[in-house]
PDB file of C-alpha atoms in Angstrom:
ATOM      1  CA  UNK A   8     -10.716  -1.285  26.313  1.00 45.00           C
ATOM      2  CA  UNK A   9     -12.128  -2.178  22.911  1.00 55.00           C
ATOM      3  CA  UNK A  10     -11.468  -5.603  21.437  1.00 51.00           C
ATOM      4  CA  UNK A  11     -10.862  -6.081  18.010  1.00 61.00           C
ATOM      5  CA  UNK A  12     -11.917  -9.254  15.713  1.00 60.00           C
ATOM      6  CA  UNK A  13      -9.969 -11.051  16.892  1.00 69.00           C
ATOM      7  CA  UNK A  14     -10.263 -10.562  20.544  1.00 51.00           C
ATOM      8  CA  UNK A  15      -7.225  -9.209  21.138  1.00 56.00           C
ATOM      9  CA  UNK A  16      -6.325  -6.431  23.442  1.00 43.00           C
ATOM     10  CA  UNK A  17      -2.689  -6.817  24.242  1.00 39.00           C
ATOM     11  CA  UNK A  18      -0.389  -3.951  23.637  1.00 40.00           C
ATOM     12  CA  UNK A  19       1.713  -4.335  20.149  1.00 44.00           C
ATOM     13  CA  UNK A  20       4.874  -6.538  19.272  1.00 43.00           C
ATOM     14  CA  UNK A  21       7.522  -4.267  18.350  1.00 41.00           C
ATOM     15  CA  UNK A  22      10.085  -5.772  16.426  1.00 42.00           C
ATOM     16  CA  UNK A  23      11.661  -3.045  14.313  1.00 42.00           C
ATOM     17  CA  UNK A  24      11.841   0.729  14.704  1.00 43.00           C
ATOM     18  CA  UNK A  25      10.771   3.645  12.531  1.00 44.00           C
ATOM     19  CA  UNK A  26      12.762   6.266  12.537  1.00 46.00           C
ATOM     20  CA  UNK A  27      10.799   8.577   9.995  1.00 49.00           C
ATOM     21  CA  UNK A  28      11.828  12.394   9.405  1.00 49.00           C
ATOM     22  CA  UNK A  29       8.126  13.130   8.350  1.00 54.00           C
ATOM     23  CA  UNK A  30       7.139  15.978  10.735  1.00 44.00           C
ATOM     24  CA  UNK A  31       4.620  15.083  13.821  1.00 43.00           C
ATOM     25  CA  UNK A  32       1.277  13.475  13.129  1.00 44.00           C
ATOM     26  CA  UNK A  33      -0.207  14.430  15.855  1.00 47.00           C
ATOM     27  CA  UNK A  34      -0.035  18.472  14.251  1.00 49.00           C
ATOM     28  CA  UNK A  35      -3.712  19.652  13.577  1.00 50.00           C
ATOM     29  CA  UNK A  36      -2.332  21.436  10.251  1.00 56.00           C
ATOM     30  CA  UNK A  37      -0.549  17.698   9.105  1.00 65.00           C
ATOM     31  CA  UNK A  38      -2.621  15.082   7.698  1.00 81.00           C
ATOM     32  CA  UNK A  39      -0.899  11.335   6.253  1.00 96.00           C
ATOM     33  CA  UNK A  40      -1.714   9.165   4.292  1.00 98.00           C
ATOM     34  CA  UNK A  41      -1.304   5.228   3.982  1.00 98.00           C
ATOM     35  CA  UNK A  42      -0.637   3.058   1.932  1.00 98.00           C
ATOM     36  CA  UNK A  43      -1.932  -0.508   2.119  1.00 98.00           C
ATOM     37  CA  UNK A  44      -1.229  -4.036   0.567  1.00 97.00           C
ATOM     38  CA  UNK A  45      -0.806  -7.245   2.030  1.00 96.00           C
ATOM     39  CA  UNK A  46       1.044 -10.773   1.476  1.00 96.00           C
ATOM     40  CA  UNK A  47       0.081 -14.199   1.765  1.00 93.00           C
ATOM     41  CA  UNK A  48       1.996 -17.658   2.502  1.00 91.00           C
ATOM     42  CA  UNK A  49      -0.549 -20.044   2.613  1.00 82.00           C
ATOM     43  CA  UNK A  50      -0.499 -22.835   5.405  1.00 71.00           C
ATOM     44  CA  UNK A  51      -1.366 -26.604   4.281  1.00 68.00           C
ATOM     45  CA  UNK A  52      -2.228 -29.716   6.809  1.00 61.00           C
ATOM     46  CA  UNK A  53       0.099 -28.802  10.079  1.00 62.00           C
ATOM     47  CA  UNK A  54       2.464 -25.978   8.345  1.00 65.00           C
ATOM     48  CA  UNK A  55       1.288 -22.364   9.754  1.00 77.00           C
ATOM     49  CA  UNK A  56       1.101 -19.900   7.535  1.00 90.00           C
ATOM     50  CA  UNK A  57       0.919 -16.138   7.609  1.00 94.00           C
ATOM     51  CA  UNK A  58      -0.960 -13.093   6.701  1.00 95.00           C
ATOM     52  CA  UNK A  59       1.042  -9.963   6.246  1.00 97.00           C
ATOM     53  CA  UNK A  60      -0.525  -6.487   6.072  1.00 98.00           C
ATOM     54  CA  UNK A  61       1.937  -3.236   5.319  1.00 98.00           C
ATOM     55  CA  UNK A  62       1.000   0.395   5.243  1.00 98.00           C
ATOM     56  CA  UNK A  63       3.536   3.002   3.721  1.00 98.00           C
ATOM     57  CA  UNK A  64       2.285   6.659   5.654  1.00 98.00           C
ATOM     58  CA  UNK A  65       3.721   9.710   4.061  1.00 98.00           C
ATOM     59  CA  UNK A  66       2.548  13.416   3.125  1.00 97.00           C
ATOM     60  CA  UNK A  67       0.280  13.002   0.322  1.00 96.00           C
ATOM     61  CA  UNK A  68       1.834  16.137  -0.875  1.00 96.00           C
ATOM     62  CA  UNK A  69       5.024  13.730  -1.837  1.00 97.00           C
ATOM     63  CA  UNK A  70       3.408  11.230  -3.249  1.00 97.00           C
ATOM     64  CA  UNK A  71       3.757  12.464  -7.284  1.00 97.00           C
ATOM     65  CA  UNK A  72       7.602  12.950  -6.497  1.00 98.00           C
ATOM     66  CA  UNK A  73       7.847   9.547  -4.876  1.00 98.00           C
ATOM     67  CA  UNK A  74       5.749   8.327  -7.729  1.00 97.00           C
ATOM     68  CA  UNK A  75       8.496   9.391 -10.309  1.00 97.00           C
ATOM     69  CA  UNK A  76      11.066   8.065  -8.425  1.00 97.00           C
ATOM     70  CA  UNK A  77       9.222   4.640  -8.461  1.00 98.00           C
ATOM     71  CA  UNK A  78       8.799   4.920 -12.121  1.00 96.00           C
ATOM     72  CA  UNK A  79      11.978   5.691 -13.128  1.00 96.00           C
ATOM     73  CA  UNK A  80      13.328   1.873 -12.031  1.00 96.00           C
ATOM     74  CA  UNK A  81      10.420  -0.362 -13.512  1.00 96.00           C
ATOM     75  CA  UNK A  82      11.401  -2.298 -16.389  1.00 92.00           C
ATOM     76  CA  UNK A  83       9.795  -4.477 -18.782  1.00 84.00           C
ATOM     77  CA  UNK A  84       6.409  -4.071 -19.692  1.00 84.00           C
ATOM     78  CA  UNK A  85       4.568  -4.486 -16.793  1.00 82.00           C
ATOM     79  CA  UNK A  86       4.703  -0.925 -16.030  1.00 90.00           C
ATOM     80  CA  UNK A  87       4.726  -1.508 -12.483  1.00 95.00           C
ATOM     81  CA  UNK A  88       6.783  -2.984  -9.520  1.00 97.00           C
ATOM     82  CA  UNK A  89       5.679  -5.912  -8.355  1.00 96.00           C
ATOM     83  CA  UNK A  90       7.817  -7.691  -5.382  1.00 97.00           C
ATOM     84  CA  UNK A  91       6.916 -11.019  -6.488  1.00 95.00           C
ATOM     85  CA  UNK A  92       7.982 -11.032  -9.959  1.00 95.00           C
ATOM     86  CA  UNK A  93      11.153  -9.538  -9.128  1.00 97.00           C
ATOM     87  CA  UNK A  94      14.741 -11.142  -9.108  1.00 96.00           C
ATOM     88  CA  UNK A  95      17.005 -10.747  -5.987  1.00 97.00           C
ATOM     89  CA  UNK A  96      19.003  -7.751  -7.821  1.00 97.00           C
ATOM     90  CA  UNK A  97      16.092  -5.918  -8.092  1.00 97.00           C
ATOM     91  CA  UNK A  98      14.409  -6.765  -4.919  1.00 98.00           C
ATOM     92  CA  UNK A  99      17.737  -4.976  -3.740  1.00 98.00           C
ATOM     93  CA  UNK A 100      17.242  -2.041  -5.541  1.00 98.00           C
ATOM     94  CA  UNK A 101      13.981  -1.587  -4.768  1.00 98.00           C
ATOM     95  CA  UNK A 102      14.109  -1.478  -0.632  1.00 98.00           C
ATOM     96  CA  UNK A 103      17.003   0.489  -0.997  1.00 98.00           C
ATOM     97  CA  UNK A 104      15.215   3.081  -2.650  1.00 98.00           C
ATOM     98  CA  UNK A 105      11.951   2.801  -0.361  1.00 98.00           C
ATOM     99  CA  UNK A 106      14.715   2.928   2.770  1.00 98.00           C
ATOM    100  CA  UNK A 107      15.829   6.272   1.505  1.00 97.00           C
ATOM    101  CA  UNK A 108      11.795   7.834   1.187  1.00 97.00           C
ATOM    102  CA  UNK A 109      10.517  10.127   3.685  1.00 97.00           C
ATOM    103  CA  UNK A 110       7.758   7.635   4.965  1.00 97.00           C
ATOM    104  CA  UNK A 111       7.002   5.234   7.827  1.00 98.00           C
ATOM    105  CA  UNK A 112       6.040   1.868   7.111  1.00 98.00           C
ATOM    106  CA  UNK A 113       3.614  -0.706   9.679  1.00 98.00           C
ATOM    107  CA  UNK A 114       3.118  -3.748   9.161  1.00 98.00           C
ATOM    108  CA  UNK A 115       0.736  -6.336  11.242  1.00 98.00           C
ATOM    109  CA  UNK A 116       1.650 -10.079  10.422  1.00 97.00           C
ATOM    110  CA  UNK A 117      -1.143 -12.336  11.280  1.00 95.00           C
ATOM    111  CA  UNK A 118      -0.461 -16.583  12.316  1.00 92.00           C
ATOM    112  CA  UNK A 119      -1.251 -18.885  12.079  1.00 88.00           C
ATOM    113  CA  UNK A 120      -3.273 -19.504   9.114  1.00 86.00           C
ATOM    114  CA  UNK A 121      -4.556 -22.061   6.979  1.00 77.00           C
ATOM    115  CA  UNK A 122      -6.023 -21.434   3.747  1.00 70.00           C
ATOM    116  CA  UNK A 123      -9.531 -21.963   4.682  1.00 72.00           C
ATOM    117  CA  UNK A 124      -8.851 -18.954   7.382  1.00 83.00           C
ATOM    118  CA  UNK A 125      -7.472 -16.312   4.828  1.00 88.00           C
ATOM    119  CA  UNK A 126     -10.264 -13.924   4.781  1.00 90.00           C
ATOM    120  CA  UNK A 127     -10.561 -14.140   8.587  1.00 91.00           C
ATOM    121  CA  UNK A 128      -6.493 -14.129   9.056  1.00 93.00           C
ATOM    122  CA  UNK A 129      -7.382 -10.240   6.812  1.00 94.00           C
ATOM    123  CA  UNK A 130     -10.224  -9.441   8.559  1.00 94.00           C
ATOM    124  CA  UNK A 131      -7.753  -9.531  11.618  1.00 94.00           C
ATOM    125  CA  UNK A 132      -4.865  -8.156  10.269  1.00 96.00           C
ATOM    126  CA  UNK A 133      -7.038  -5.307   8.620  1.00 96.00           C
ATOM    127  CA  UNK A 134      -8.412  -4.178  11.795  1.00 96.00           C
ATOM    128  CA  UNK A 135      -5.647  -4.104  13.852  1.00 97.00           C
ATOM    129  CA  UNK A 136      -3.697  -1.935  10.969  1.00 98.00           C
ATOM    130  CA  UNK A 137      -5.745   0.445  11.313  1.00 97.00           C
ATOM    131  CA  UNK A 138      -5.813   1.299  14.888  1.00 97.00           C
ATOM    132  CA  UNK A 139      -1.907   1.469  14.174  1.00 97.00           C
ATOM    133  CA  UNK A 140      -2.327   3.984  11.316  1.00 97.00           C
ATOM    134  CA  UNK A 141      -5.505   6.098  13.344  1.00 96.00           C
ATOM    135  CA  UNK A 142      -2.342   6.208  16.086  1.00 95.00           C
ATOM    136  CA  UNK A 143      -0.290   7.188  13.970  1.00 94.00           C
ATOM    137  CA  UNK A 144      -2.388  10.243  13.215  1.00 94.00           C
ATOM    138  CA  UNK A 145      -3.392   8.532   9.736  1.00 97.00           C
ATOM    139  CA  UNK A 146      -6.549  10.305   8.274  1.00 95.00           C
ATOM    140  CA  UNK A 147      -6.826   8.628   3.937  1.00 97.00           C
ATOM    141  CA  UNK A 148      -6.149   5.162   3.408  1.00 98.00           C
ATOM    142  CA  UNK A 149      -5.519   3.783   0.118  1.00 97.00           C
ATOM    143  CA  UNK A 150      -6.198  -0.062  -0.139  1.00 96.00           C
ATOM    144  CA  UNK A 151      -5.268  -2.249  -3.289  1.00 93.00           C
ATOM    145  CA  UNK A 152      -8.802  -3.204  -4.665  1.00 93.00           C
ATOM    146  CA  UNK A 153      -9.329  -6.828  -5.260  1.00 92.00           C
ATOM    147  CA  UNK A 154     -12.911  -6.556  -6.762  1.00 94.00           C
ATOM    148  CA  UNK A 155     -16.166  -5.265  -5.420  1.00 94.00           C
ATOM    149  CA  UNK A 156     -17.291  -7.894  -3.726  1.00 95.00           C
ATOM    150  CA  UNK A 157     -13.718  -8.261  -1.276  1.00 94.00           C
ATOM    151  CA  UNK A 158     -14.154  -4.387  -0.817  1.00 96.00           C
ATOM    152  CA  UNK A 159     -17.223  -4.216   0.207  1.00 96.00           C
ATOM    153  CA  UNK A 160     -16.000  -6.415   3.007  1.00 95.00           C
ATOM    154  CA  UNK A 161     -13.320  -4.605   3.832  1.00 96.00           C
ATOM    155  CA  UNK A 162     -15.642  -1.247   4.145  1.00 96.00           C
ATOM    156  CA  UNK A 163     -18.067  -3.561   6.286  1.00 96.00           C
ATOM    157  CA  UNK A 164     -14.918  -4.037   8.503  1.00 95.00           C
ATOM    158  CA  UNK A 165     -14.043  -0.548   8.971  1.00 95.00           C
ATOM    159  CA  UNK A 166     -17.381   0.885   9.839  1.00 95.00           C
ATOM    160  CA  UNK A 167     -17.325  -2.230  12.343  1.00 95.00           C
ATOM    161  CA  UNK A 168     -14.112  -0.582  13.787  1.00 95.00           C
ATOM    162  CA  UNK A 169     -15.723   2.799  13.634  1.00 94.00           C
ATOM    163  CA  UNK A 170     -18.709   1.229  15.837  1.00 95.00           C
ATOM    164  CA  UNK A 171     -16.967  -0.530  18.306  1.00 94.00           C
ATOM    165  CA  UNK A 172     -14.497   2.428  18.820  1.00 95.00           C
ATOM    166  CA  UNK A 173     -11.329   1.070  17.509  1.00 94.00           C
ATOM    167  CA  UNK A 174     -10.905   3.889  15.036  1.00 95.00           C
ATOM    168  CA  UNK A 175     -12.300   7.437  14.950  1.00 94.00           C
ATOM    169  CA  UNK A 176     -15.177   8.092  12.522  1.00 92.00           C
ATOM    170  CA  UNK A 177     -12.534  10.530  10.410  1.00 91.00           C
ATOM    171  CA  UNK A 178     -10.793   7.466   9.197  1.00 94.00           C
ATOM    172  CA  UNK A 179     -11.750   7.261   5.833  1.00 94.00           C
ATOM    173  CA  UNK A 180     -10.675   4.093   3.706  1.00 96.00           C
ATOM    174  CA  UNK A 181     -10.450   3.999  -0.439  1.00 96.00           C
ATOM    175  CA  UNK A 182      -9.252   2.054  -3.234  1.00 97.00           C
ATOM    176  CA  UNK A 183      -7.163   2.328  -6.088  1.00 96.00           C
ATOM    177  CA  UNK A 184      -5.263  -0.115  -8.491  1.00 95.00           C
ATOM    178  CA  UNK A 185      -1.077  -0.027  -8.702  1.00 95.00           C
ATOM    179  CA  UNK A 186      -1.147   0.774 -12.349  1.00 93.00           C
ATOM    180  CA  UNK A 187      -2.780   3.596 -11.459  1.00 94.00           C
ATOM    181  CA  UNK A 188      -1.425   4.494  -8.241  1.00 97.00           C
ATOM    182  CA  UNK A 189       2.740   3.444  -7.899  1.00 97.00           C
ATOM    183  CA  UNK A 190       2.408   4.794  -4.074  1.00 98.00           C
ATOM    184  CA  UNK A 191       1.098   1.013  -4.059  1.00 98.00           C
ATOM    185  CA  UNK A 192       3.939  -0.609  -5.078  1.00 98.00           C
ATOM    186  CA  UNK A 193       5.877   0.664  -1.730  1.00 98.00           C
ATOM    187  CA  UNK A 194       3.328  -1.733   0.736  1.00 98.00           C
ATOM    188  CA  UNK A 195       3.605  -4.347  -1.862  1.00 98.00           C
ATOM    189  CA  UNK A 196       7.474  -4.162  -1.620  1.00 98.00           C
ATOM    190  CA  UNK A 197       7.637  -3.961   2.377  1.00 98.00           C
ATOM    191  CA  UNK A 198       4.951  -6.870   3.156  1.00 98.00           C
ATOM    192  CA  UNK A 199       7.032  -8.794   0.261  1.00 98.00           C
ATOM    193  CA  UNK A 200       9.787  -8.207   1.943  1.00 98.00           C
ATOM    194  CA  UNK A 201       8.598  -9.366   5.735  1.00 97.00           C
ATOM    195  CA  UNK A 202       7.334 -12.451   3.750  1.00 96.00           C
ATOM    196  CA  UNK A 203      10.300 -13.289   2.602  1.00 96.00           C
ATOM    197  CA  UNK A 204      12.063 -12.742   5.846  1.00 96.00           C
ATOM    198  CA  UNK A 205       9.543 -15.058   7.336  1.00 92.00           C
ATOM    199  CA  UNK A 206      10.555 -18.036   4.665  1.00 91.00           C
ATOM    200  CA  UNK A 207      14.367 -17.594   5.657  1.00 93.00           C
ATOM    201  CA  UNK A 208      15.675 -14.207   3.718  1.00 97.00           C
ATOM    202  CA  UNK A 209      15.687 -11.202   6.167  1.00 97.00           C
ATOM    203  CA  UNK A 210      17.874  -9.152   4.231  1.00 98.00           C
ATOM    204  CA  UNK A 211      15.533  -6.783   2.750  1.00 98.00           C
ATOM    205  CA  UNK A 212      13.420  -6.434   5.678  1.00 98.00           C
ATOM    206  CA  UNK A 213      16.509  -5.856   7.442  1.00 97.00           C
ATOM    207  CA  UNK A 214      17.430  -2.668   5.118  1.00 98.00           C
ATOM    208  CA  UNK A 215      13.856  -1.359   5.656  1.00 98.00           C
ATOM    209  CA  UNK A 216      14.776  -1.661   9.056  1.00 96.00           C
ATOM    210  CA  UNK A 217      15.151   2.229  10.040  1.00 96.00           C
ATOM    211  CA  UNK A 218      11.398   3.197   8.804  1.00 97.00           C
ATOM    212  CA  UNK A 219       9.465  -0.666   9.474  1.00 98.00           C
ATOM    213  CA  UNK A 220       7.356  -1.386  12.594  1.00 97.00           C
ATOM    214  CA  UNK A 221       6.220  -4.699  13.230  1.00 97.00           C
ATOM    215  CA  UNK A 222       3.168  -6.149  15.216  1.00 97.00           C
ATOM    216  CA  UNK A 223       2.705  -9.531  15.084  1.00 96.00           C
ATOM    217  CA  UNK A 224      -1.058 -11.091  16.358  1.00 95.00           C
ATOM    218  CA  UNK A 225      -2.663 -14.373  17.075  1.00 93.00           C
ATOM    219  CA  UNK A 226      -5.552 -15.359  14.250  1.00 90.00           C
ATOM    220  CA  UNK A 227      -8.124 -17.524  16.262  1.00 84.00           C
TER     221      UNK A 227
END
């Protein structure tokens, strides 16, 4: 079997289900899309701290209508929603709404990690997300760009997976920026909300609960 960055091989940690009405993945007339952003608590001295990576995977066919739906509850000027500037109320609203989408969501949650270890903790994380999405029968992923320099890493990482057989050479990975694509703001919501469940407050990640998998992996 393959290993990935971070020399890991062992099958996943499941902690939640999905439970996602979208029709089969595996259908040769069906192709999904993902999703992708990520979230970051930041370990200092002895304190662990985590790197969370979330995929939403729907029909890209649904994407404009889930796109209006998203729109219609942004306030403010921002023109965008953006877990970490939102209060508790809204965090409410918002996972309730993403619960009720026709999607899947995976996340891969990556400890422990110091700061110094952040782009390795994503290079892990990264990697192992998208075995999970190829899987899942995942052909288009959409990443949040950083800038050009962190995405040409990221693209260095994926045709490293491609070479070492980790994901088929169909997997094709792109970027975009959340004011321009609100199918962002769904990944940003659900690895916002495993963050804050891992800081004490499960409650939204509990009510994403029906459509979330989980994989949690060591970052050496």
């Amino acid at each position: 079997m393959p290993r990935d960055t971070c020399g890991q091989t062992a099958s996943p940690t499941v902690v939640l289900r999905k439970n996602s009405g979208m029709p089969s993945s595996h259908s040769a007339d069906f192709a999904l899309t993902a999703w992708v952003d990520e979230s970051i608590v930041v370990g200092r001295d002895k304190t662990a701290g985590t790197y969370t990576m979330a995929a939403a995977i729907a029909d890209p066919a649904a994407s404009q209508a889930i796109g209006e739906r998203l729109r219609a509850i942004t306030v403010g000027r921002a023109g965008r929603l953006h877990w970490a500037n939102e209060p508790t109320k809204r965090r409410d609203l918002i996972t309730t709404l993403i619960a009720s989408i026709d999607l899947a969501a995976v996340v891969v949650v990556g400890a422990p990690m110091l700061g110094s270890k952040q782009e390795r903790a994503r290079r892990c994380c990264l990697e192992r997300l998208l075995q999970e999405l190829a899987d899942f029968g995942v052909g288009d992923v959409l990443m949040e760009s950083r800038s050009p320099v962190p995405d040409r890493r990221d693209i260095r990482l994926v045709d490293s997976a491609r070479a070492k057989g980790l994901i088929p050479g169909s997997l094709v990975m792109r970027f975009a920026r959340p004011l321009d694509n609100p199918m962002l703001w769904i990944p940003d919501a659900i690895a916002g909300a495993v963050t804050a469940a891992t800081l004490g407050e499960p409650r939204w990640m509990l009510a994403l609960d029906e459509i979330l998998t989980r994989h949690d992996i060591v970052v050496r």
